[in-house]
Structures are given as C-alpha cells and as structure tokens.
Amino acid sequence: MNGLDIDYDRYDHVRPIRWTGDALELLDQRILPYTVVHAACRSSDEVAEAIRALTVRGAPAIGIAAAWGVVLAGRGLETGDPVDAARQLEPALQRLNAARPTAVNLAWALTRMRRVLAGAGRDWCDALEREARAIEAEDLAANRAMGRAGAALIASGSGVLTHCNTGSLATSGFGTALGVIRAGVADGRIARVFATETRPWNQGARLTVWELAQDGIDATLIADSAASHLMKTGQVQWVVVGADRICANGDTANKIGTYQLAIAAKHHGVKFMVVAPSSTVDMATAQGDLIEIEERDPGELLSYKGRRTVAEGVRAWNPVFDVTPHGLIDAIVTERGVLERPDATRMQALFGA
Ligand code: MRU
C-alpha cells in the first residue's frame, strides 16, 4: 500500500497499557520522563480514577483502558447470566464513562463492551476479555494503516510540527499523528520534526520528545508560542495532530492550542492534517460547538509540581481542548481512508453507514 517501506517495530518501542490477567498496568504518564513506572489497577474504579488523573491519557488509550476496566468489574461478579451481569455492571460503566468528557473513544469502547455483553452467553466474562483484547489490537492495526496513508501525503524533505502527545503513549501502539511522523521518518519523507511543549500539562515536552527519543527519532521542542514564527521561517510544511472527537461535518476537537495552530498554518500556507481512528469519529454530533469541552483544575496553570508559581489571588481558566473548524483542515486520515478538504458530505460518504 502506497509503496512506503516501513519497519514498524524499529520505530515503536513504548507500550502504555499491559494486561497481566489480574490487573491493568498503566505506564504512569504523570511522572514521565524521569520516572518510568507502571501503576497497577485492580478494579474498574481504579481504572476510572487513572483516566481522570491522566495516569493514562490520549483518546484511544483511555478507550482501551476503559474496556479493560469493564473486564475488571466483571471479575467481581458471580452470576452466569449475562443480562444480570449487564445490570450489575452498568454503574461501573457509567463511572468509567464519566471520567473524562471530550474524547469519544471512551464512550465508543464502553458501547462495544455493552454490545458484547448483550450477545454473550454464560461465558460473558471471557467474551468481555476477548473484546478488550480486540479493541486494543484493532487500534494498533489502525494506527499502522493511518501511518502509511498519512505519510504518503507528505512530500520528501518536509518538516512537520506536532502538538500534544499522539504516540504509542496515547494509543495501543505506534500512535495516530505520531504514527504518521514515525512512518514518514522511516520512509525518509520527513526531514525535520518539531513538537510543541503543549502547556499547561506539557504532553509535548514530557511525553512526545521522550517517546521519539526511545525510537531514535530526532525531534526539536518549541514553546507553544513559537509555532507561528516556526511556520514563517519555512521549516515546516505540515502540522500533524490527533483528535479526541471528529464531528459529522469534520469539525475536530483536540488538545487546547490545536485551533490556533490551524489558523496560523492557514495564514502561512502550511498544510494541516488530522489523524485519528474511526473510533474517534462521532457522526451523532453534527458540529463542533456541540462538543463538551473538558475544563480541568486551574491549579495546572497556577503551580508547578504542587508549588504555586503565580501570585496569590490570581484566577485561571483551564479548558483543555478546543475545536478546529473543518474549513481549516486539509486532510483527515483514518484507517478507512483519507478525506481531503473534509466536510459533512465527505464525512457522510465515509462514515455514514
Ligand atoms: O488531555 P490528553 O492528554 O488526554 O489529550 C490528548 C490529546 O488531545 C491528543 O492529541 C488526542 O487524544 C489524540 S491521541 C492519539
């Protein structure tokens, strides 16, 4: 496909989610890059708390973690009746769903788990485990397919800028936008990689450039505020980002700061690519202004490592996602295909059925 020659394993060493058979082990993203440690979750409520606290983060990864959370919740039940199990599990599913509001992958994964339960027999517990495994495996396969398809859009010798962390850390492996960058580097198309810090949580500074370093991919960190200047100097030809929810008209919610990157890209003639699996597409939401935008603790802005860095009495507002209108997006890359100049008609043609 696309004639790209990619050694997937050479450029993909990090795995954020491990199922041990008894517990879900999550690479703790709150303390990377200096401390590389897995936190073990043994109940669905521990998984919900890990999602809320950003121990695990990134849209596909929180969907996968939630699926394993349902498996853990099922372990505690004695019933052989799947209907009874579904009734008893529902409160745990609701708590998982409430952990974070913006990324649709969370609700999508829980819907899949409910559907499996509804069609299962007395082996419903094993059926849930098979489904969680399938969600994880499908995500990796989708990322590899998107990597090839997205990289094929990028001309040889290009520079790219990415935002937040969309890599193996945010998925079951390989990554979405970072998967395109991995594939583009592996194929020799991408000559320069830039990553934003991604304030206030610093997913770019703490996670993306660390993850790329694990795979031997050279990357340059910039302050978020340096992005327009970078574009003006001609060093990047594409901005490549992930997504937390793509609406029926192509409007895309992603990490706060994505929208201003898209505006700056349009101004400078830099192309803008969104890379996300179909589990991130929400055809039930017509347009971006209907998406709930998560707001987190203002303390993320007012302090560093628990120590206040801003004068007492100062308030902060901390929305952690924004919406990029589809008119600013040159391509949406999914495992089902590439949509150039996305709009409601093109979205319907690819995802309507
Ligand atoms: O708050 P986060 O770190 O979970 O936000 C993650 C992002 O916005 C990512 O860009 C998005 O989920 C795509 S991850 C493949």
Short mmCIF file of C-alpha atoms and ligand atoms in Angstrom, two decimals:
data_model
loop_
_atom_site.label_atom_id
_atom_site.label_comp_id
_atom_site.label_asym_id
_atom_site.label_seq_id
_atom_site.Cartn_x
_atom_site.Cartn_y
_atom_site.Cartn_z
CA MET A 1 0.00 0.00 0.00
CA ASN A 2 1.33 3.44 -1.00
CA GLY A 3 4.74 1.91 -1.77
CA LEU A 4 6.08 3.01 1.66
CA ASP A 5 8.70 0.76 3.13
CA ILE A 6 8.25 0.80 6.91
CA ASP A 7 9.84 -1.35 9.60
CA TYR A 8 7.11 -0.83 12.21
CA ASP A 9 8.93 -2.43 15.14
CA ARG A 10 12.14 -0.48 14.69
CA TYR A 11 10.35 2.82 15.37
CA ASP A 12 7.89 1.75 18.07
CA HIS A 13 9.14 0.63 21.48
CA VAL A 14 6.81 2.20 24.07
CA ARG A 15 3.64 0.48 25.35
CA PRO A 16 1.41 2.32 27.89
CA ILE A 17 -1.11 -0.46 28.69
CA ARG A 18 -0.39 -4.00 29.93
CA TRP A 19 -2.99 -6.60 30.89
CA THR A 20 -1.48 -9.15 33.29
CA GLY A 21 -4.53 -11.40 33.63
CA ASP A 22 -5.32 -9.98 37.09
CA ALA A 23 -4.58 -6.29 36.76
CA LEU A 24 -4.27 -3.46 34.27
CA GLU A 25 -0.81 -1.93 34.37
CA LEU A 26 -0.60 1.64 33.10
CA LEU A 27 2.65 3.43 32.34
CA ASP A 28 2.22 6.41 34.67
CA GLN A 29 2.24 9.45 32.33
CA ARG A 30 2.04 11.92 35.21
CA ILE A 31 5.67 11.30 36.14
CA LEU A 32 7.35 10.64 32.80
CA PRO A 33 10.00 11.18 31.53
CA TYR A 34 12.21 10.85 34.62
CA THR A 35 10.31 8.04 36.30
CA VAL A 36 9.24 5.14 34.12
CA VAL A 37 6.89 3.09 36.25
CA HIS A 38 3.63 1.19 35.74
CA ALA A 39 0.70 1.74 38.11
CA ALA A 40 -1.46 -1.35 38.68
CA CYS A 41 -5.27 -1.04 38.63
CA ARG A 42 -7.22 -3.96 40.13
CA SER A 43 -10.74 -2.57 39.92
CA SER A 44 -12.78 -0.60 37.40
CA ASP A 45 -12.92 2.33 39.81
CA GLU A 46 -9.12 2.39 39.95
CA VAL A 47 -9.12 2.50 36.14
CA ALA A 48 -11.68 5.34 36.16
CA GLU A 49 -9.51 7.29 38.59
CA ALA A 50 -6.39 6.62 36.45
CA ILE A 51 -8.23 8.05 33.43
CA ARG A 52 -9.44 11.09 35.38
CA ALA A 53 -5.98 11.76 36.86
CA LEU A 54 -4.20 11.35 33.46
CA THR A 55 -2.14 8.34 34.58
CA VAL A 56 -3.34 7.08 31.20
CA ARG A 57 -4.33 9.66 28.59
CA GLY A 58 -4.88 10.17 24.88
CA ALA A 59 -8.22 9.39 23.27
CA PRO A 60 -7.63 5.82 22.03
CA ALA A 61 -5.69 4.82 25.17
CA ILE A 62 -8.48 5.87 27.53
CA GLY A 63 -10.98 3.85 25.46
CA ILE A 64 -8.75 0.76 25.68
CA ALA A 65 -8.16 1.27 29.42
CA ALA A 66 -11.92 1.63 29.99
CA ALA A 67 -12.57 -1.64 28.13
CA TRP A 68 -10.14 -3.41 30.48
CA GLY A 69 -11.86 -1.61 33.36
CA VAL A 70 -15.10 -3.38 32.38
CA VAL A 71 -13.25 -6.71 32.39
CA LEU A 72 -12.02 -5.97 35.92
CA ALA A 73 -15.54 -5.02 37.03
CA GLY A 74 -16.83 -8.33 35.64
CA ARG A 75 -14.30 -10.32 37.67
CA GLY A 76 -16.10 -9.42 40.87
CA LEU A 77 -19.47 -10.87 39.81
CA GLU A 78 -20.68 -14.41 40.49
CA THR A 79 -23.60 -14.57 38.06
CA GLY A 80 -23.61 -16.76 34.92
CA ASP A 81 -26.47 -14.76 33.42
CA PRO A 82 -25.22 -12.03 31.02
CA VAL A 83 -28.40 -9.98 31.46
CA ASP A 84 -27.93 -9.93 35.22
CA ALA A 85 -24.20 -9.16 34.69
CA ALA A 86 -25.06 -6.22 32.42
CA ARG A 87 -27.44 -4.82 35.03
CA GLN A 88 -24.87 -5.17 37.81
CA LEU A 89 -22.01 -3.77 35.71
CA GLU A 90 -23.85 -0.68 34.46
CA PRO A 91 -22.92 1.62 37.41
CA ALA A 92 -19.21 0.79 36.90
CA LEU A 93 -19.55 1.55 33.18
CA GLN A 94 -21.20 4.88 33.99
CA ARG A 95 -18.35 5.80 36.34
CA LEU A 96 -15.78 4.91 33.67
CA ASN A 97 -17.69 6.98 31.12
CA ALA A 98 -17.79 9.99 33.42
CA ALA A 99 -14.01 10.02 33.95
CA ARG A 100 -13.38 12.40 31.03
CA PRO A 101 -15.95 14.03 28.73
CA THR A 102 -14.36 15.12 25.44
CA ALA A 103 -12.71 12.08 23.81
CA VAL A 104 -15.49 9.99 22.26
CA ASN A 105 -13.31 6.85 22.25
CA LEU A 106 -14.22 6.31 25.89
CA ALA A 107 -17.98 6.06 25.24
CA TRP A 108 -17.30 4.16 22.00
CA ALA A 109 -15.32 1.43 23.80
CA LEU A 110 -17.96 1.11 26.53
CA THR A 111 -20.69 0.78 23.87
CA ARG A 112 -18.72 -2.08 22.32
CA MET A 113 -18.40 -3.79 25.71
CA ARG A 114 -22.15 -3.42 26.35
CA ARG A 115 -22.92 -4.86 22.91
CA VAL A 116 -20.73 -7.91 23.53
CA LEU A 117 -22.38 -8.49 26.88
CA ALA A 118 -25.80 -8.30 25.25
CA GLY A 119 -24.85 -11.02 22.75
CA ALA A 120 -22.91 -13.25 25.18
CA GLY A 121 -23.85 -16.50 26.91
CA ARG A 122 -22.67 -17.96 30.21
CA ASP A 123 -19.06 -17.26 29.15
CA TRP A 124 -19.77 -13.50 29.19
CA CYS A 125 -16.65 -12.84 31.28
CA ASP A 126 -14.37 -14.41 28.65
CA ALA A 127 -16.32 -12.59 25.92
CA LEU A 128 -15.57 -9.25 27.60
CA GLU A 129 -11.87 -10.09 27.80
CA ARG A 130 -11.79 -11.09 24.12
CA GLU A 131 -13.44 -7.80 23.19
CA ALA A 132 -10.98 -5.68 25.21
CA ARG A 133 -8.14 -7.54 23.51
CA ALA A 134 -9.76 -6.94 20.10
CA ILE A 135 -10.21 -3.20 20.75
CA GLU A 136 -6.51 -2.96 21.63
CA ALA A 137 -5.34 -4.98 18.61
CA GLU A 138 -7.59 -3.11 16.17
CA ASP A 139 -6.22 0.20 17.41
CA LEU A 140 -2.62 -0.84 16.69
CA ALA A 141 -3.59 -2.06 13.21
CA ALA A 142 -5.49 1.18 12.50
CA ASN A 143 -2.52 3.28 13.61
CA ARG A 144 -0.15 1.42 11.31
CA ALA A 145 -2.54 1.82 8.36
CA MET A 146 -3.00 5.54 9.10
CA GLY A 147 0.75 5.99 9.42
CA ARG A 148 1.27 4.76 5.87
CA ALA A 149 -1.68 6.69 4.44
CA GLY A 150 -0.79 9.97 6.17
CA ALA A 151 2.92 9.77 5.38
CA ALA A 152 2.09 9.25 1.71
CA LEU A 153 0.62 12.80 1.65
CA ILE A 154 3.91 14.35 2.76
CA ALA A 155 6.50 15.33 0.16
CA SER A 156 10.07 14.20 0.58
CA GLY A 157 12.26 16.55 2.62
CA SER A 158 9.36 18.09 4.57
CA GLY A 159 9.36 19.41 8.11
CA VAL A 160 6.41 18.70 10.41
CA LEU A 161 5.08 20.20 13.62
CA THR A 162 3.01 18.17 16.05
CA HIS A 163 1.06 19.07 19.19
CA CYS A 164 0.29 17.22 22.43
CA ASN A 165 1.19 13.52 22.55
CA THR A 166 -0.47 11.31 19.97
CA GLY A 167 2.02 8.47 20.02
CA SER A 168 2.26 4.96 21.40
CA LEU A 169 1.66 6.52 24.81
CA ALA A 170 -1.77 7.75 23.69
CA THR A 171 -2.82 4.53 21.90
CA SER A 172 -2.17 0.80 21.96
CA GLY A 173 0.99 1.49 19.94
CA PHE A 174 2.52 3.39 17.01
CA GLY A 175 0.23 6.39 17.52
CA THR A 176 -2.03 8.49 15.32
CA ALA A 177 -0.33 11.76 14.28
CA LEU A 178 2.92 10.45 15.73
CA GLY A 179 2.35 7.27 13.73
CA VAL A 180 2.31 9.34 10.54
CA ILE A 181 5.52 11.00 11.71
CA ARG A 182 7.11 7.60 12.53
CA ALA A 183 6.13 6.31 9.09
CA GLY A 184 7.29 9.49 7.37
CA VAL A 185 10.67 9.37 9.11
CA ALA A 186 11.05 5.64 8.44
CA ASP A 187 10.32 6.21 4.76
CA GLY A 188 12.71 9.16 4.54
CA ARG A 189 9.99 11.71 3.70
CA ILE A 190 10.15 13.72 6.91
CA ALA A 191 13.43 15.53 7.40
CA ARG A 192 12.56 17.66 10.46
CA VAL A 193 10.21 17.02 13.42
CA PHE A 194 9.12 19.79 15.78
CA ALA A 195 6.94 19.28 18.85
CA THR A 196 5.18 21.91 20.94
CA GLU A 197 5.52 21.89 24.72
CA THR A 198 1.69 21.73 24.98
CA ARG A 199 1.07 23.83 28.05
CA PRO A 200 -0.19 23.52 30.68
CA TRP A 201 0.28 19.77 31.14
CA ASN A 202 3.31 19.59 28.82
CA GLN A 203 2.38 16.44 26.94
CA GLY A 204 4.76 17.52 24.17
CA ALA A 205 7.72 18.38 26.38
CA ARG A 206 7.36 15.49 28.83
CA LEU A 207 5.98 12.74 26.61
CA THR A 208 6.33 13.29 22.84
CA VAL A 209 10.01 14.14 22.63
CA TRP A 210 10.79 11.39 25.18
CA GLU A 211 8.81 8.84 23.20
CA LEU A 212 10.52 9.84 19.95
CA ALA A 213 13.92 9.61 21.66
CA GLN A 214 13.12 5.99 22.69
CA ASP A 215 12.72 5.22 18.99
CA GLY A 216 15.78 7.14 17.82
CA ILE A 217 13.74 9.83 16.05
CA ASP A 218 15.32 13.25 16.22
CA ALA A 219 12.89 15.98 17.32
CA THR A 220 13.11 19.63 18.31
CA LEU A 221 10.97 21.04 21.10
CA ILE A 222 9.45 24.52 20.74
CA ALA A 223 7.46 26.71 23.10
CA ASP A 224 3.79 26.79 22.08
CA SER A 225 4.21 30.48 21.42
CA ALA A 226 6.99 29.83 18.86
CA ALA A 227 4.71 27.99 16.40
CA SER A 228 3.77 30.90 14.11
CA HIS A 229 7.38 32.03 13.94
CA LEU A 230 8.46 28.47 13.06
CA MET A 231 5.94 28.40 10.20
CA LYS A 232 7.06 31.79 8.95
CA THR A 233 10.68 30.59 8.75
CA GLY A 234 9.62 27.86 6.30
CA GLN A 235 10.89 24.94 8.39
CA VAL A 236 7.58 23.03 8.44
CA GLN A 237 5.25 22.12 5.58
CA TRP A 238 2.67 20.19 7.62
CA VAL A 239 1.09 20.42 11.05
CA VAL A 240 0.08 16.86 12.02
CA VAL A 241 -2.22 16.39 15.01
CA GLY A 242 -4.55 13.81 16.54
CA ALA A 243 -8.16 14.18 17.62
CA ASP A 244 -10.41 13.50 20.57
CA ARG A 245 -13.68 13.76 18.64
CA ILE A 246 -14.42 14.38 14.96
CA CYS A 247 -17.96 15.56 14.27
CA ALA A 248 -20.24 14.70 11.34
CA ASN A 249 -19.09 17.82 9.47
CA GLY A 250 -15.36 17.25 10.11
CA ASP A 251 -15.00 19.79 12.95
CA THR A 252 -12.35 18.34 15.25
CA ALA A 253 -11.83 18.59 19.00
CA ASN A 254 -8.21 18.16 20.07
CA LYS A 255 -5.79 19.39 22.72
CA ILE A 256 -6.08 23.08 23.56
CA GLY A 257 -3.91 25.09 21.18
CA THR A 258 -4.72 22.97 18.10
CA TYR A 259 -7.16 25.60 16.80
CA GLN A 260 -4.61 28.40 16.90
CA LEU A 261 -2.08 26.15 15.12
CA ALA A 262 -4.65 25.58 12.34
CA ILE A 263 -5.26 29.32 11.98
CA ALA A 264 -1.52 30.01 11.84
CA ALA A 265 -1.00 27.17 9.34
CA LYS A 266 -3.66 28.59 7.01
CA HIS A 267 -2.04 32.03 7.22
CA HIS A 268 1.41 30.67 6.34
CA GLY A 269 0.35 28.17 3.63
CA VAL A 270 1.32 25.22 5.85
CA LYS A 271 -0.91 22.13 5.43
CA PHE A 272 -2.93 20.81 8.34
CA MET A 273 -3.55 17.07 8.88
CA VAL A 274 -5.74 15.36 11.49
CA VAL A 275 -5.03 11.68 12.12
CA ALA A 276 -7.49 9.55 14.10
CA PRO A 277 -9.06 6.09 14.01
CA SER A 278 -12.77 5.73 13.20
CA SER A 279 -13.35 5.20 16.96
CA THR A 280 -12.76 8.97 17.28
CA VAL A 281 -15.47 9.83 14.73
CA ASP A 282 -18.80 10.89 16.24
CA MET A 283 -21.41 11.06 13.49
CA ALA A 284 -24.10 11.69 16.13
CA THR A 285 -22.66 15.15 16.85
CA ALA A 286 -23.36 17.45 13.93
CA GLN A 287 -20.78 20.16 14.56
CA GLY A 288 -18.00 21.24 16.87
CA ASP A 289 -19.85 23.72 19.07
CA LEU A 290 -21.94 20.79 20.41
CA ILE A 291 -18.89 19.06 21.93
CA GLU A 292 -18.42 19.24 25.69
CA ILE A 293 -15.02 20.79 26.35
CA GLU A 294 -13.32 19.47 29.48
CA GLU A 295 -12.13 22.11 31.93
CA ARG A 296 -9.52 20.98 34.44
CA ASP A 297 -8.18 22.30 37.72
CA PRO A 298 -6.82 25.88 37.29
CA GLY A 299 -4.03 24.70 39.58
CA GLU A 300 -2.43 23.16 36.46
CA LEU A 301 -1.73 26.75 35.37
CA LEU A 302 -1.06 28.31 38.75
CA SER A 303 1.54 25.93 40.09
CA TYR A 304 4.36 23.61 39.10
CA LYS A 305 4.83 20.26 40.86
CA GLY A 306 2.48 21.37 43.61
CA ARG A 307 4.26 24.67 44.21
CA ARG A 308 2.42 27.88 43.35
CA THR A 309 4.20 29.98 40.74
CA VAL A 310 1.58 32.72 40.29
CA ALA A 311 0.68 35.48 42.75
CA GLU A 312 -1.94 34.55 45.32
CA GLY A 313 -5.44 35.67 44.40
CA VAL A 314 -4.92 35.33 40.64
CA ARG A 315 -7.57 33.23 38.85
CA ALA A 316 -7.02 30.96 35.84
CA TRP A 317 -9.29 29.35 33.23
CA ASN A 318 -8.17 25.92 32.03
CA PRO A 319 -10.13 24.47 29.08
CA VAL A 320 -8.03 21.53 27.88
CA PHE A 321 -9.48 21.03 24.39
CA ASP A 322 -10.58 23.28 21.56
CA VAL A 323 -12.36 22.74 18.26
CA THR A 324 -10.78 23.27 14.85
CA PRO A 325 -13.43 24.05 12.20
CA HIS A 326 -13.30 21.65 9.24
CA GLY A 327 -12.54 24.51 6.84
CA LEU A 328 -9.05 24.79 8.36
CA ILE A 329 -8.26 21.08 7.86
CA ASP A 330 -6.58 19.86 4.65
CA ALA A 331 -6.86 16.15 5.38
CA ILE A 332 -8.43 13.80 7.92
CA VAL A 333 -6.60 10.48 7.88
CA THR A 334 -8.40 7.41 9.27
CA GLU A 335 -7.89 3.68 8.83
CA ARG A 336 -10.91 3.73 6.49
CA GLY A 337 -9.33 6.23 4.14
CA VAL A 338 -8.16 9.81 3.69
CA LEU A 339 -10.63 12.69 3.47
CA GLU A 340 -9.17 15.74 1.80
CA ARG A 341 -10.94 19.05 2.49
CA PRO A 342 -13.39 17.30 4.87
CA ASP A 343 -17.00 18.42 5.07
CA ALA A 344 -20.36 16.91 6.03
CA THR A 345 -20.86 15.28 2.61
CA ARG A 346 -17.46 13.62 2.55
CA MET A 347 -17.75 12.54 6.19
CA GLN A 348 -21.17 11.01 5.43
CA ALA A 349 -19.77 9.13 2.43
CA LEU A 350 -17.02 7.52 4.53
CA PHE A 351 -18.71 7.09 7.91
CA GLY A 352 -22.44 7.34 7.23
CA ALA A 353 -23.29 3.66 7.01
O1 MRU B 1 -5.62 15.51 27.70
P1 MRU B 1 -4.98 14.45 26.86
O2 MRU B 1 -3.50 14.36 27.04
O3 MRU B 1 -5.68 13.10 27.02
O4 MRU B 1 -5.25 14.93 25.38
C1 MRU B 1 -4.83 14.12 24.32
C2 MRU B 1 -4.99 14.78 23.01
O5 MRU B 1 -5.60 15.81 22.85
C3 MRU B 1 -4.46 14.04 21.85
O6 MRU B 1 -3.96 14.93 20.90
C4 MRU B 1 -5.60 13.21 21.25
O7 MRU B 1 -6.22 12.47 22.25
C5 MRU B 1 -5.14 12.31 20.20
S1 MRU B 1 -4.22 10.96 20.92
C6 MRU B 1 -3.92 9.81 19.77
#
